[in-house]
CSV table of C-alpha atoms in Angstrom, one decimal:
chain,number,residue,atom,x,y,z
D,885,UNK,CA,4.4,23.6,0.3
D,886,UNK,CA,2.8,21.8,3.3
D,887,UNK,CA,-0.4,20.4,4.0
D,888,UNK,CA,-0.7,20.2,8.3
D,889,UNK,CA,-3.1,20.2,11.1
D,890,UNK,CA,-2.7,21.6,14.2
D,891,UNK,CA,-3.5,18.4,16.3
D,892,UNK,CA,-0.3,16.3,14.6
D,893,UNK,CA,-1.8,12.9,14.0
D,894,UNK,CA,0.7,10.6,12.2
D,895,UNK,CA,-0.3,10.8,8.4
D,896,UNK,CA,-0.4,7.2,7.3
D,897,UNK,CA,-2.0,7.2,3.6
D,898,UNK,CA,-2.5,9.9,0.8
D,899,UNK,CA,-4.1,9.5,-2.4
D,900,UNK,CA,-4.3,12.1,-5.0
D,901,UNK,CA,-6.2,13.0,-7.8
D,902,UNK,CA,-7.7,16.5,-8.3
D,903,UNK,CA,-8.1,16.7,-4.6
D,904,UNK,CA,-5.3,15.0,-1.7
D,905,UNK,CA,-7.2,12.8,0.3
D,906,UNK,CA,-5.3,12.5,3.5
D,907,UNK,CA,-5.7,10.1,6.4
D,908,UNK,CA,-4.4,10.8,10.4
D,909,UNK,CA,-4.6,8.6,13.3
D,910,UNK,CA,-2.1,7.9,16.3
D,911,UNK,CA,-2.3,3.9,16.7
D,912,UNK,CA,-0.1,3.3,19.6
D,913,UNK,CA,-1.4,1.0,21.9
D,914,UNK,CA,-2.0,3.3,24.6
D,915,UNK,CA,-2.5,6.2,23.1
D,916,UNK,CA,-5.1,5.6,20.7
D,917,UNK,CA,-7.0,8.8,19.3
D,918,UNK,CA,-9.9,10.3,17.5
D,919,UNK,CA,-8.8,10.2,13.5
D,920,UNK,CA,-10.1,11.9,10.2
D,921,UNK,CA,-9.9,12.2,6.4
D,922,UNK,CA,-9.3,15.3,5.2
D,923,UNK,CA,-9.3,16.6,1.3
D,924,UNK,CA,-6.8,19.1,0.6
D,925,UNK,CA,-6.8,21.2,-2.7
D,926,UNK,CA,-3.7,22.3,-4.0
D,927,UNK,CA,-4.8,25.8,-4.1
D,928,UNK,CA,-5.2,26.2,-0.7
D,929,UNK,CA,-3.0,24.3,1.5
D,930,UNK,CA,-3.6,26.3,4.9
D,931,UNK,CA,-7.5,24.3,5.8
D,932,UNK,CA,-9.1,21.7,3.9
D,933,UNK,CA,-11.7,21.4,1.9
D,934,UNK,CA,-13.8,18.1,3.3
D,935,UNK,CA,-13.4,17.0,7.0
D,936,UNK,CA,-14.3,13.7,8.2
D,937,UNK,CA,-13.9,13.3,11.6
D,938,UNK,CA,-14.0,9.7,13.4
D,939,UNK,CA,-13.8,8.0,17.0
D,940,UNK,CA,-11.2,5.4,15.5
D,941,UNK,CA,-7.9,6.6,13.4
D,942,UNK,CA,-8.0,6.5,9.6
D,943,UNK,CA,-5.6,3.7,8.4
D,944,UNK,CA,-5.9,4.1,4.6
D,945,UNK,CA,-7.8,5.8,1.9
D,946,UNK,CA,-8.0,6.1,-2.3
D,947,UNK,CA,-10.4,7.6,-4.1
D,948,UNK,CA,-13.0,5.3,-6.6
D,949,UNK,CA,-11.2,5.3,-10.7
D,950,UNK,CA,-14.8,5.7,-12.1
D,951,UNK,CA,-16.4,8.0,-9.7
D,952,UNK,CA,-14.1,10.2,-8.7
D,953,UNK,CA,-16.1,11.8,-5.7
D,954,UNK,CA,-16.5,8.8,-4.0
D,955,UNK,CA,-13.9,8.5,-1.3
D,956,UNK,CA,-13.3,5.2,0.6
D,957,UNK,CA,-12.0,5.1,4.1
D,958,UNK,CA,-10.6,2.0,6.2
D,959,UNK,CA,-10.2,2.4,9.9
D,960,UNK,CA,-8.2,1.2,13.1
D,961,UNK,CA,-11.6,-0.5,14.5
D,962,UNK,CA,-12.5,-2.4,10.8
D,963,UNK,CA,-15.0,-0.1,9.2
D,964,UNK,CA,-14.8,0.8,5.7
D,965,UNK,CA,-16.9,3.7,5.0
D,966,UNK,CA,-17.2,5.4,1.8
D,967,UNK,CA,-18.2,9.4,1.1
D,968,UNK,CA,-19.2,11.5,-1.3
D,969,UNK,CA,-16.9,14.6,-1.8
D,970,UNK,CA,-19.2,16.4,-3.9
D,971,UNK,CA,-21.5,16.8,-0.7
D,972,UNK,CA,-21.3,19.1,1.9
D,973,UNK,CA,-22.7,16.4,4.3
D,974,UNK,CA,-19.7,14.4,6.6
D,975,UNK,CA,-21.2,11.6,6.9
D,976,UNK,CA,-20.7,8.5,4.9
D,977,UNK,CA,-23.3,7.4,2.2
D,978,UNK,CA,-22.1,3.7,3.1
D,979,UNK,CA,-19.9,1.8,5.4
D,980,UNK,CA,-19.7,-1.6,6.9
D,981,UNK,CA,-20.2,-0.9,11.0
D,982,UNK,CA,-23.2,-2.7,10.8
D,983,UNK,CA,-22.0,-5.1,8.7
D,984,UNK,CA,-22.1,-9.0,10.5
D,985,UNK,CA,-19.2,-9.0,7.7
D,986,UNK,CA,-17.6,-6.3,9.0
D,987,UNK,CA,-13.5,-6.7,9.4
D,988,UNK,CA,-12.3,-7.3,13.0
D,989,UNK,CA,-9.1,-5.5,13.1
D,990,UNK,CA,-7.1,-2.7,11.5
D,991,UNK,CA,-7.7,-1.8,8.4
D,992,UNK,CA,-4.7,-1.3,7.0
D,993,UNK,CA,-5.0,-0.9,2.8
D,994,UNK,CA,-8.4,0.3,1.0
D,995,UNK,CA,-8.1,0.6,-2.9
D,996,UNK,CA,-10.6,0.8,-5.5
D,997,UNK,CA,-10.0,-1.9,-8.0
D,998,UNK,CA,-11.3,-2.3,-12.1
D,999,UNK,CA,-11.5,-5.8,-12.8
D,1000,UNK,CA,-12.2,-7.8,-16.2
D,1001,UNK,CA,-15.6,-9.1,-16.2
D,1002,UNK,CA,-15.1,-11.2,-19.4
D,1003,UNK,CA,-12.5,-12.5,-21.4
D,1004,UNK,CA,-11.9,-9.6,-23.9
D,1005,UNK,CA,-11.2,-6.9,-21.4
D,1006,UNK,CA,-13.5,-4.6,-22.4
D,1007,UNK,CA,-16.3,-5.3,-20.0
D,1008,UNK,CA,-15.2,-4.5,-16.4
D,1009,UNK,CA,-16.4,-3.6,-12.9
D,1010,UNK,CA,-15.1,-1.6,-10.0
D,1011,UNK,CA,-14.8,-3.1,-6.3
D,1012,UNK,CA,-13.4,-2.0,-3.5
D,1013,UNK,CA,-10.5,-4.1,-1.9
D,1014,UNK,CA,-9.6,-4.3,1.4
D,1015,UNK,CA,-6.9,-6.1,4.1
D,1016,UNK,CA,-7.1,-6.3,7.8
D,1017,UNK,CA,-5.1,-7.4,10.8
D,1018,UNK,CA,-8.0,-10.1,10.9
D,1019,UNK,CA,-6.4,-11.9,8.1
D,1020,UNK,CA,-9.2,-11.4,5.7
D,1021,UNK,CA,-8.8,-9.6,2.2
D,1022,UNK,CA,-12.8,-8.3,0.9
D,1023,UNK,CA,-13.9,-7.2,-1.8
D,1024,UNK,CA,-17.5,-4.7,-1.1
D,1025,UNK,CA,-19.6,-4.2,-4.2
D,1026,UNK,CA,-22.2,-1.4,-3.8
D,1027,UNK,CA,-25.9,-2.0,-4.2
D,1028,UNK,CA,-28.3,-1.4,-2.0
D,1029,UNK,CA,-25.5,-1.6,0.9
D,1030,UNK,CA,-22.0,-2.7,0.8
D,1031,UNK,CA,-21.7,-6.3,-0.1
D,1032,UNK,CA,-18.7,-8.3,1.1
D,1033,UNK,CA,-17.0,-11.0,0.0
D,1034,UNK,CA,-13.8,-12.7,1.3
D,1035,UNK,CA,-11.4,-13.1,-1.8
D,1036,UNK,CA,-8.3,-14.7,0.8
D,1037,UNK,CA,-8.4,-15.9,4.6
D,1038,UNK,CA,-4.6,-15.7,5.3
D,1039,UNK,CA,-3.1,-18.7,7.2
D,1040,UNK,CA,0.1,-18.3,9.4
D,1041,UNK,CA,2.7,-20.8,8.0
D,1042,UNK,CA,5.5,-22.2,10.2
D,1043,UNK,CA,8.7,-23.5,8.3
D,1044,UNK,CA,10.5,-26.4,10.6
D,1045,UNK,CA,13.7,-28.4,9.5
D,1046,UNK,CA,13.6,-32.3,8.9
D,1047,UNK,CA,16.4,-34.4,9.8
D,1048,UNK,CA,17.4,-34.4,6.5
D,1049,UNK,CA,17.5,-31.3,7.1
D,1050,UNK,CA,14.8,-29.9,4.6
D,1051,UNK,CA,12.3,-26.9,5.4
D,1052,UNK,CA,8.6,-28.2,5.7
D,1053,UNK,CA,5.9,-26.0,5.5
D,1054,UNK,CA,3.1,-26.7,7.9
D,1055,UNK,CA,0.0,-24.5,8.7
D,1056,UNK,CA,-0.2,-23.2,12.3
D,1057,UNK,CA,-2.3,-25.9,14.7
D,1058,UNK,CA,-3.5,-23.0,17.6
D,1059,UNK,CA,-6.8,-21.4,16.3
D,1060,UNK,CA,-5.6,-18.8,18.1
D,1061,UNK,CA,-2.5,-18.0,15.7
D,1062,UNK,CA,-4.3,-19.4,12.4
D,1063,UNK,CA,-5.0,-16.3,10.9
D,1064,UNK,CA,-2.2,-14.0,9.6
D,1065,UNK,CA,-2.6,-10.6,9.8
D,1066,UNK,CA,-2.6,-8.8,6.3
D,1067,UNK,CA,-0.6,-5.3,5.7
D,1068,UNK,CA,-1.0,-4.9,2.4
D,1069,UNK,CA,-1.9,-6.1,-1.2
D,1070,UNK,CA,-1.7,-4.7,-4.9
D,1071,UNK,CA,-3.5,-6.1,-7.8
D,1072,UNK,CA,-1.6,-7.1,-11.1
D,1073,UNK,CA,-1.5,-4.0,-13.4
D,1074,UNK,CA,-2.2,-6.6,-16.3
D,1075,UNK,CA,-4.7,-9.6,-15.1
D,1076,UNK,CA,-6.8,-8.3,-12.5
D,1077,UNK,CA,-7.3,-11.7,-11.4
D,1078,UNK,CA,-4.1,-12.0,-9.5
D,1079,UNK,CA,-2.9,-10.1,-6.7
D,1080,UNK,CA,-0.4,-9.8,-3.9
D,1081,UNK,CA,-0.5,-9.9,-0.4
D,1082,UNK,CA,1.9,-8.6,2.2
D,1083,UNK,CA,1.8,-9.9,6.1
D,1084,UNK,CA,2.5,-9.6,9.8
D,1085,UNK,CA,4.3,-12.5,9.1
D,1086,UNK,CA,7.1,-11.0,7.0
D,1087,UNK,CA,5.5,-12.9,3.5
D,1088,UNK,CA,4.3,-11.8,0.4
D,1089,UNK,CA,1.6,-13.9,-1.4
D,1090,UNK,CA,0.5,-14.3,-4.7
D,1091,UNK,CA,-3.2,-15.4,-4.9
D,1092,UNK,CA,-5.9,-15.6,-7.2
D,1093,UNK,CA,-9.8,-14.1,-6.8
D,1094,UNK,CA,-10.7,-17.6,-7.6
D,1095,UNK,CA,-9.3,-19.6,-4.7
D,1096,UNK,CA,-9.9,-17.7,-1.3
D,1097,UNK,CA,-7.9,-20.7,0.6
D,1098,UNK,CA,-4.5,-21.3,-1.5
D,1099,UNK,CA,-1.7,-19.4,-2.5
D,1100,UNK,CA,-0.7,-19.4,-5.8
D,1101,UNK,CA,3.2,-18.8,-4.6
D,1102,UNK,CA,5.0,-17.4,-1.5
D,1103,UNK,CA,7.8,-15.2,-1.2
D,1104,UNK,CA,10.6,-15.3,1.8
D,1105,UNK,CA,12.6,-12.7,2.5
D,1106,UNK,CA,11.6,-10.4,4.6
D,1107,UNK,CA,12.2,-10.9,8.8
D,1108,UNK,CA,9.4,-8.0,9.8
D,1109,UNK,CA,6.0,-7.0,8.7
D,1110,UNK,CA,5.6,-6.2,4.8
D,1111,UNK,CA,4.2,-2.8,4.7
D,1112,UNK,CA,3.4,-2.1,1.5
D,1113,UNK,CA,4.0,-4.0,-1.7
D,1114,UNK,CA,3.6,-2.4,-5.5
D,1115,UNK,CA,4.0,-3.7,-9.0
D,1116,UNK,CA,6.3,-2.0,-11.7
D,1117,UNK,CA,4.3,0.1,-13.9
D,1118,UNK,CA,6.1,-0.8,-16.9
D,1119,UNK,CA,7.4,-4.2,-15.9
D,1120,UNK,CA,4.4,-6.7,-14.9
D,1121,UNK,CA,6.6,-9.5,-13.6
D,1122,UNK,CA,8.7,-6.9,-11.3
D,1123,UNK,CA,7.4,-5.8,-8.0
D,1124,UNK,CA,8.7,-3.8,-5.0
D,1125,UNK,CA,8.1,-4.3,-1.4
D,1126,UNK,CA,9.3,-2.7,2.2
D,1127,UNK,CA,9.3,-4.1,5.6
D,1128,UNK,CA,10.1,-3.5,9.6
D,1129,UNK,CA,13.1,-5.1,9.3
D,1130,UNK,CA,14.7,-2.1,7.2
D,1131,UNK,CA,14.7,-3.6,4.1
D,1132,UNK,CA,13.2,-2.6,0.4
D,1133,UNK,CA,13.7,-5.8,-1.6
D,1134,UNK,CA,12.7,-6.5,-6.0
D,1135,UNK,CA,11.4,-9.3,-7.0
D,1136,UNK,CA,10.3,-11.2,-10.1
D,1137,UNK,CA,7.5,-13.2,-10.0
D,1138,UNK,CA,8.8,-16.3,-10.9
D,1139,UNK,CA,10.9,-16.0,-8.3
D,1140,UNK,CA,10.3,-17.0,-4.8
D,1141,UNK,CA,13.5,-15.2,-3.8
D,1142,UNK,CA,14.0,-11.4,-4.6
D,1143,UNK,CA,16.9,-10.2,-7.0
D,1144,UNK,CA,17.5,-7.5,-5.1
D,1145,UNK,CA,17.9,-6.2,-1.6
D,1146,UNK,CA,18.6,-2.9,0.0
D,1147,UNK,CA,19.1,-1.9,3.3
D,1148,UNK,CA,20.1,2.0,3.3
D,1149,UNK,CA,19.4,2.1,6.8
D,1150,UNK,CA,18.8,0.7,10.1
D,1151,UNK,CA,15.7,2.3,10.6
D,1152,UNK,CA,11.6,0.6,9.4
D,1153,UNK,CA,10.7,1.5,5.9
D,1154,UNK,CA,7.2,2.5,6.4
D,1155,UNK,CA,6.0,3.0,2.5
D,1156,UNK,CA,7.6,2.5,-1.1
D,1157,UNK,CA,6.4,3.6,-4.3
D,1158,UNK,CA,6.9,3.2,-7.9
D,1159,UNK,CA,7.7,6.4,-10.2
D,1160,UNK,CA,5.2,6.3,-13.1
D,1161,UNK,CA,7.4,8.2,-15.3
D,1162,UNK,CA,10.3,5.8,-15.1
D,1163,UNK,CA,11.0,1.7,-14.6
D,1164,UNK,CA,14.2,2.4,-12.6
D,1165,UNK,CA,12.9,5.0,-10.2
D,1166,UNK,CA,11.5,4.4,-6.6
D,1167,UNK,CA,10.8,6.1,-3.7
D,1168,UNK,CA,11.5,4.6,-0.3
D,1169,UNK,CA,10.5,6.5,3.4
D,1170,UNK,CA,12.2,4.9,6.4
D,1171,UNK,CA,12.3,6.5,9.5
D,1172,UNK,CA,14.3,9.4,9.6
D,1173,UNK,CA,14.7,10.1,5.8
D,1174,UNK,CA,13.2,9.9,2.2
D,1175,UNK,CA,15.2,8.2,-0.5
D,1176,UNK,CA,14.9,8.3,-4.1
D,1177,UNK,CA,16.6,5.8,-5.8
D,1178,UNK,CA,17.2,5.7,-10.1
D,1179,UNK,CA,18.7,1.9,-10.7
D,1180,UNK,CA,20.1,3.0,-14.1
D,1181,UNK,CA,22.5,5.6,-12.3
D,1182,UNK,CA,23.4,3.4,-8.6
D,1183,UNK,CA,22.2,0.1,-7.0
D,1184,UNK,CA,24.3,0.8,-4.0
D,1185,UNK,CA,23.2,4.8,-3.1
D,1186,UNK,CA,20.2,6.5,-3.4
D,1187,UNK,CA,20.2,9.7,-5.9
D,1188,UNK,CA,19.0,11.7,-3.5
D,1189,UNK,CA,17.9,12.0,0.5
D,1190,UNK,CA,15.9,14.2,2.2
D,1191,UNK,CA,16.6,13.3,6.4
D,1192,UNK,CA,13.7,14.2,8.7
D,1193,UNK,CA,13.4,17.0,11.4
D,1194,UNK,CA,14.7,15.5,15.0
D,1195,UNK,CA,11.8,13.7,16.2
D,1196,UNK,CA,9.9,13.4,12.8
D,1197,UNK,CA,9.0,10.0,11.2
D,1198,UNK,CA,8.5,9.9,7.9
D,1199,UNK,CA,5.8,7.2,7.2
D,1200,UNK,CA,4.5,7.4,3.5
D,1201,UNK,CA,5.2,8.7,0.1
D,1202,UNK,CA,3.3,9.2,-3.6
D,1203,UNK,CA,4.4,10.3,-6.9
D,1204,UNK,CA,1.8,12.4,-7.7
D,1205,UNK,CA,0.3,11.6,-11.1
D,1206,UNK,CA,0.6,14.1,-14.1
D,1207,UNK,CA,3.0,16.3,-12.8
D,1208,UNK,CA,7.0,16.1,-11.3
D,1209,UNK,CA,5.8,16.1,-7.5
D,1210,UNK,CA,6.7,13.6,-4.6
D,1211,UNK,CA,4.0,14.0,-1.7
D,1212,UNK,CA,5.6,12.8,1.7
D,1213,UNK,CA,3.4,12.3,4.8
D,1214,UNK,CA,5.1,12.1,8.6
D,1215,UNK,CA,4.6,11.7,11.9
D,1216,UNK,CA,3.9,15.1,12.8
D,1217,UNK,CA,0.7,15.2,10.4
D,1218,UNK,CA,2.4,17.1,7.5
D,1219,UNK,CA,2.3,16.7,4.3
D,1220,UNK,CA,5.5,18.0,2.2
D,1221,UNK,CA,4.7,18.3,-1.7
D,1222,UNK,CA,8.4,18.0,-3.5
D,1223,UNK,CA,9.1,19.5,-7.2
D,1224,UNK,CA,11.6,16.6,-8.7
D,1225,UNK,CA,13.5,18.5,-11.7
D,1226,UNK,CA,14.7,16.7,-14.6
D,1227,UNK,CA,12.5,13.4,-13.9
D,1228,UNK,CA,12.4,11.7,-17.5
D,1229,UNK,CA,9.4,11.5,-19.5
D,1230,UNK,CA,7.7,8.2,-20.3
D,1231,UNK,CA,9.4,7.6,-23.5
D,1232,UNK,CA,12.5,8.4,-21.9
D,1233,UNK,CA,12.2,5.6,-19.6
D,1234,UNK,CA,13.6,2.9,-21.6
D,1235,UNK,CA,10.1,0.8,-20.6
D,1236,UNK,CA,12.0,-2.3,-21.4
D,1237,UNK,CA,12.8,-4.9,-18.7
D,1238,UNK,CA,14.2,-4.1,-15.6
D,1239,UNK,CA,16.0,-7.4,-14.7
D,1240,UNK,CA,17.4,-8.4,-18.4
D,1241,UNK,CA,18.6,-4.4,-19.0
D,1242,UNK,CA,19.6,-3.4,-16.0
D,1243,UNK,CA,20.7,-6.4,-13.9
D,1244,UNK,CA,21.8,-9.1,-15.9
D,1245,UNK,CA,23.1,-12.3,-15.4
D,1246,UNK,CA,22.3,-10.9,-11.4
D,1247,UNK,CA,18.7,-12.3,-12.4
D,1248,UNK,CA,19.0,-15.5,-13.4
């Protein structure tokens, strides 16, 4: 099954739930287009069901966890907007265009987050989470308007060696490189309060909402823009992250250094993701192919690869929640819904830990 429009914007996010939200924009530098959100039902893959059209390209988009119509949108010229699908109306019901807070660059991740309001867990909130190429991550609160608040103003960091020969860390002196340009982030699946972010730079920080100017830790390893980083769903100290420079790297978070690299190909990996059935299985989509990789089976080849049409890009993918489906967005604007057979069930998993299990003394 495929989801397409006839005017072939690259497909750069998808989010689904009961509908497929699905974002196009062409971002190249000259050749910068009109963009929209679409929502796609299942049922009816041949024309969707909402439009949004935009002047700027849509760079991400997730629906809200506890109201389900409410769609938020980040854009190519730093507006978040968010709509209501249950109306027939396409325009937003909020964004920030007129915000003096507004983001001043890309914006390149949008996710609805529920975090603890007090100390037993059971009181919480929902905020919407964004990171931008102006190397600010904000959090908007809806009440009368959307209400921002920086949670992180990434710095650029330099590393130079001593004579010693021992790498400093300094911040960048030119106000004109100070601010790092964010790519990604993903919030701890157990203490909202922590989160990671992914940069230009080629690093991934931990942080904290309660410090918007220090990094709790930093982790090296990647030589190219981070493009999306994602926490195990069964293992909260394991997370996955992809880069330009053709790698997909696992870390540990007490680990500045991940445990383990790949580099399948020589192409960029655009998007990574998680299964939520399984604590071995990921997804990876590079340029020219998808990869699904099971750790408990191969660390060296992925179980299986699907290799792009000549000319195709692929440049995201999504394990669709609730069912056995892998949703793969590319270049061309499509977007390719996958039946997986024989995916394990939850149970099946083995949920126990992914470094001790499966790696071993590779870990420590």
């Amino acid at each position: 099954m495929c989801f397409s429009r006839s005017s072939q914007p690259t497909v750069n996010s998808l989010f689904t739930k009961d509908l497929l939200a699905v974002g196009y924009g062409n971002f190249g530098f000259k050749e910068q287009k009109r963009g929209m959100a679409c929502c796609w039902s299942i049922k009816n893959p041949m024309w969707p069901e909402r439009i949004y059209q935009s002047p700027y390209g849509v760079t991400s988009v997730d629906f809200s966890i506890s109201s389900p119509n409410l769609l938020a949108v980040g854009y190519h010229n730093g507006t978040v907007a968010i709509y209501n699908v249950q109306s027939n109306h396409n325009t937003p019901v909020l964004d920030s265009s007129e915000s003096p807070q507004k983001h001043l660059g890309p914006v390149w991740q949008v996710q609805w987050i529920e975090q603890d309001r007090g100390t037993t867990g059971d009181d919480r909130r929902e905020i919407l989470v964004s990171i931008s190429a102006d190397g600010r991550i904000s959090k908007w609160v809806i009440r009368k308007g959307l209400d921002c608040h920086d949670l992180m103003h990434l710095k650029r960091t330099t590393v130079t060696s001593s004579k010693k020969g021992i790498e400093k860390e300094k911040k960048g002196e030119a106000l004109i490189s100070r601010q790092a340009p964010g790519m990604c982030f993903a919030f701890h699946t157990k203490d909202t309060n922590i989160y990671l972010a992914g940069t230009e730079e080629g690093l991934i920080h931990k942080c904290s909402c309660s410090y918007n100017e220090q990094y709790l830790e930093t982790y090296r390893g990647h030589k190219g823009p981070v493009y999306k980083v994602t926490w195990n769903p069964f293992c909260p100290d394991v997370f996955l992250s992809c880069s330009a420079d053709w790698g997909v790297m696992i870390w540990h978070q007490d680990n500045v250094k991940p445990f383990f690299t790949f580099y399948p190909t020589t192409y960029v990996v655009y998007d990574v993701a998680w299964s939520p059935k399984s604590a071995y299985i990921f997804a990876a989509a590079n340029e020219n192919r998808v990869e699904i990789w099971d750790l408990q089976i191969s660390t060296l080849d992925p179980l299986i690869v699907n290799v792009a049409n000549p000319g195709i890009k692929f440049t995201t993918v999504l394990f669709a929640k609730q069912t056995d489906c892998l949703l793969v967005g590319d270049s061309d604007g499509q977007v390719a819904v996958y039946e997986l057979r024989n995916m394990p069930t939850p149970t099946e998993s083995g949920r126990g830990d992914v470094i001790n299990v499966l790696l071993g003394p590779k870990a420590n």
